[in-house]
Coordinates of C-alpha atoms in Angstrom, one line a residue:
X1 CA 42.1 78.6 27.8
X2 CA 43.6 77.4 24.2
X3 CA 46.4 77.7 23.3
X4 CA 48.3 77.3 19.6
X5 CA 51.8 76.8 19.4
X6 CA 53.7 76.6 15.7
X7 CA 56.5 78.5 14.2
X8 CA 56.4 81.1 12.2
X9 CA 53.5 81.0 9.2
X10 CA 52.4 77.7 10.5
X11 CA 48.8 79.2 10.6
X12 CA 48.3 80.1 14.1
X13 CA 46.5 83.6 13.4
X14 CA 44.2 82.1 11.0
X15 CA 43.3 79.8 12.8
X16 CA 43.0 82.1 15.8
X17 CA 41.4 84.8 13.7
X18 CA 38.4 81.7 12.3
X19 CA 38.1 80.7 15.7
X20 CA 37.1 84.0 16.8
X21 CA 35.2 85.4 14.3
X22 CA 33.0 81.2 13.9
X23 CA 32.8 80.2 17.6
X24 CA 32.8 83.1 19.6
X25 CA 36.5 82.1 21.2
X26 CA 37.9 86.1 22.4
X27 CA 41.6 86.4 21.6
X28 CA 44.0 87.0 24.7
X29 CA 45.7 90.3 23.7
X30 CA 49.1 89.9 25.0
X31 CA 51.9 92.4 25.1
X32 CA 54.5 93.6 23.2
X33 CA 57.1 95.9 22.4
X34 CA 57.7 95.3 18.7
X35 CA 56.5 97.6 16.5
X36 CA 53.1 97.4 14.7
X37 CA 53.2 95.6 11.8
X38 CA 50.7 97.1 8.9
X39 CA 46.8 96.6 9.5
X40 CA 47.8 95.9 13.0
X41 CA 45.6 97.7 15.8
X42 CA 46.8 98.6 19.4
X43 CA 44.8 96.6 21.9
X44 CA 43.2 94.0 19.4
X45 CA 46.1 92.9 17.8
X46 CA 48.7 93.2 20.6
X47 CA 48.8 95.7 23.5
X48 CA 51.7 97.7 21.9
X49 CA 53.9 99.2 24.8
X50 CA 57.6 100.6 25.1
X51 CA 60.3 98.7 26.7
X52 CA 60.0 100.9 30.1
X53 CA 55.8 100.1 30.2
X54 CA 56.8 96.3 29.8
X55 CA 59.5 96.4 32.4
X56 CA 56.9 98.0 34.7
X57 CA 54.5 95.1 34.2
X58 CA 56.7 92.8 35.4
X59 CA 58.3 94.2 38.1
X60 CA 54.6 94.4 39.5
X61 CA 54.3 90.2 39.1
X62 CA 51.5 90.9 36.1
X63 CA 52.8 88.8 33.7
X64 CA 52.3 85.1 33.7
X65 CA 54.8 84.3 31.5
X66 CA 57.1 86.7 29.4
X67 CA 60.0 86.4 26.6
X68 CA 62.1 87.8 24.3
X69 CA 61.3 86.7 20.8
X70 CA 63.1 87.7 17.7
X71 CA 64.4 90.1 19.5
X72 CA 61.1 91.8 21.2
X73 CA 59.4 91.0 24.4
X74 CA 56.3 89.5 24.9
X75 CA 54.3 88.9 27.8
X76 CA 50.5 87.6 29.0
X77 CA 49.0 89.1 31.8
X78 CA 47.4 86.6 34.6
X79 CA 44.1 89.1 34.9
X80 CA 43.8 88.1 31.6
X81 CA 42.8 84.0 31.8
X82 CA 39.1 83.0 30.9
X83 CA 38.5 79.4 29.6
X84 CA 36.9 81.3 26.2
X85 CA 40.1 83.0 25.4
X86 CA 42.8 82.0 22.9
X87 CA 46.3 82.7 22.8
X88 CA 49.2 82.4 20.8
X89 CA 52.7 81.5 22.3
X90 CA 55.9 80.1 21.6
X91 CA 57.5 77.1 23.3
X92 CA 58.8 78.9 26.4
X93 CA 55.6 81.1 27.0
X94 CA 54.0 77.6 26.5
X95 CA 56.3 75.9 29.6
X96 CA 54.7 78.8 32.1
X97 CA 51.4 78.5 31.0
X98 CA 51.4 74.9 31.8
X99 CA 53.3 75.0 35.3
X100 CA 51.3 77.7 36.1
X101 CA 48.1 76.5 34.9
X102 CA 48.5 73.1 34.3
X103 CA 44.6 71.7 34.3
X104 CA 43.1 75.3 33.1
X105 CA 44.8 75.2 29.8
X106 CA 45.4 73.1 26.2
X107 CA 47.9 73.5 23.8
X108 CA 47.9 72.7 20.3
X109 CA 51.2 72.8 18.2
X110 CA 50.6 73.3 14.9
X111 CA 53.3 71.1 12.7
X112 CA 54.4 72.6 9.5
X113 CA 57.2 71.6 6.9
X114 CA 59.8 74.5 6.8
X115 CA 59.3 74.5 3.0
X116 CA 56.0 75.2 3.5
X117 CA 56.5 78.3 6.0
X118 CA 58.9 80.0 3.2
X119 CA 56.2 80.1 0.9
X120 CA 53.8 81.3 2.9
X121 CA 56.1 84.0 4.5
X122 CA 57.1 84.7 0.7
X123 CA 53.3 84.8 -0.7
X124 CA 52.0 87.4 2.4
X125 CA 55.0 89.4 1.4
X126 CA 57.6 89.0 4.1
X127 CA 61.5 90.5 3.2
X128 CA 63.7 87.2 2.0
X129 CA 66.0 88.4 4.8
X130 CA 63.4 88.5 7.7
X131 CA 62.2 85.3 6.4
X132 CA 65.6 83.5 6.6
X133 CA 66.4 85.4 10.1
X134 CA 62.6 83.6 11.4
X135 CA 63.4 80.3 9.8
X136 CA 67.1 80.4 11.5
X137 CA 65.2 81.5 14.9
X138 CA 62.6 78.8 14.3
X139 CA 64.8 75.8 14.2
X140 CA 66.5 77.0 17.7
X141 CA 62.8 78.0 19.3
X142 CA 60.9 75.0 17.9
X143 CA 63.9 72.2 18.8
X144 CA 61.8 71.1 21.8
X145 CA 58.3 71.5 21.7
X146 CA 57.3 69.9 25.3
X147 CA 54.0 69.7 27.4
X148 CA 51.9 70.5 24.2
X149 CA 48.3 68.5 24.7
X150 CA 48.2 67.6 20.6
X151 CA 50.1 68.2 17.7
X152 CA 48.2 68.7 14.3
X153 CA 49.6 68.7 11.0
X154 CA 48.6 72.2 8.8
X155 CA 49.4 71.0 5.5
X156 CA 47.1 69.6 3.1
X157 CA 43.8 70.8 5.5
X158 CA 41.6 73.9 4.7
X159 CA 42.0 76.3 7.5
X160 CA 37.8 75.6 8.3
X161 CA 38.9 71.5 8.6
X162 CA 41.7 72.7 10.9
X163 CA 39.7 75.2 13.3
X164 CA 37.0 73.0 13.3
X165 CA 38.9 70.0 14.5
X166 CA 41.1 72.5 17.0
X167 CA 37.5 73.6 18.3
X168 CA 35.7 69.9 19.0
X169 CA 39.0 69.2 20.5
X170 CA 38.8 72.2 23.0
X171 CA 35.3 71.7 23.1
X172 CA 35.1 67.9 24.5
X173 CA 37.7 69.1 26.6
X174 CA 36.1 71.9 28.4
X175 CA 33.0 69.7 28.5
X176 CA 34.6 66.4 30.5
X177 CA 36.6 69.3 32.7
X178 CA 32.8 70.6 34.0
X179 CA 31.9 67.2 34.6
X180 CA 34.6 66.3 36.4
X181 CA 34.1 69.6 38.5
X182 CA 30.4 68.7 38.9
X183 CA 31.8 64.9 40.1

């Protein structure tokens, strides 16, 4: 399983969103219990659920890792792991994934100037107020980033140079995992 890691607008969904749509990766449709944003789709874009539905989930052990996120939770169920799935987390979904699956999984943190995340937020049309509340978050979230496999810079890189270098990555190390297994 891949996984990207990066704050907010460090290009984690486009890079998701080229991955799927050029190499066949299937997104891992987590949970959550924000609110749709526009254009987004219940069960492709997240598994939209109430607070109550989530609660449920993890009572029942479902959820590999969960969190509370700019004030929403989040959570990935365990049925859902398959080496061709991507997901997106943040640094403590990241520190379950890798205690819990610690050879079945590779992280990449995606490394972005905050400058650069304001005018990215700004250009796709985020509030000035949202944007300063993420940024604020961001800086608390994003301290620490530990147990991440690589850390790729997203600035001054087309989004194909990007995906395709996250890919070969992945990729290779998929490949020399089966070998090993084969060994």
């Amino acid at each position: 399983m891949l996984i990207l890691v990066g704050a907010s607008a460090s290009g984690k969904t486009e890079v998701l969103n080229y991955l799927t749509i050029n190499y066949g990766l299937k997104k891992m449709v987590t949970y959550t219990t924000r609110k749709p944003r526009v254009n987004e789709i219940d069960g492709v874009s997240y598994n939209f659920v109430t607070i109550d539905e989530f609660k449920r989930l993890m009572d029942n052990n479902e959820f590999l890792e969960t969190v509370c996120y700019n004030g929403n939770y989040y959570g990935t169920r365990k049925s859902d792991m398959a080496d061709d799935k991507v997901v997106i987390l943040e640094p403590n979904g990241l520190k379950s994934f890798t205690t819990e699956m610690k050879n079945k999984v590779t992280s990449i943190y995606l490394n972005v100037s905050e400058k650069t995340r304001i005018e990215r937020m700004s250009k796709r049309g985020d509030y000035e107020t949202e944007i300063k509340r993420r940024i604020v978050n961001d800086r608390i979230a994003f301290a620490n980033v530990e147990n991440v496999d690589y850390v790729l810079e997203n600035e001054n890189i087309t989004l194909e140079e990007l995906a395709n270098k996250i890919y070969n990555i992945y990729i290779n190390i998929i490949h020399n995992r089966n070998i090993r297994r084969i060994l």
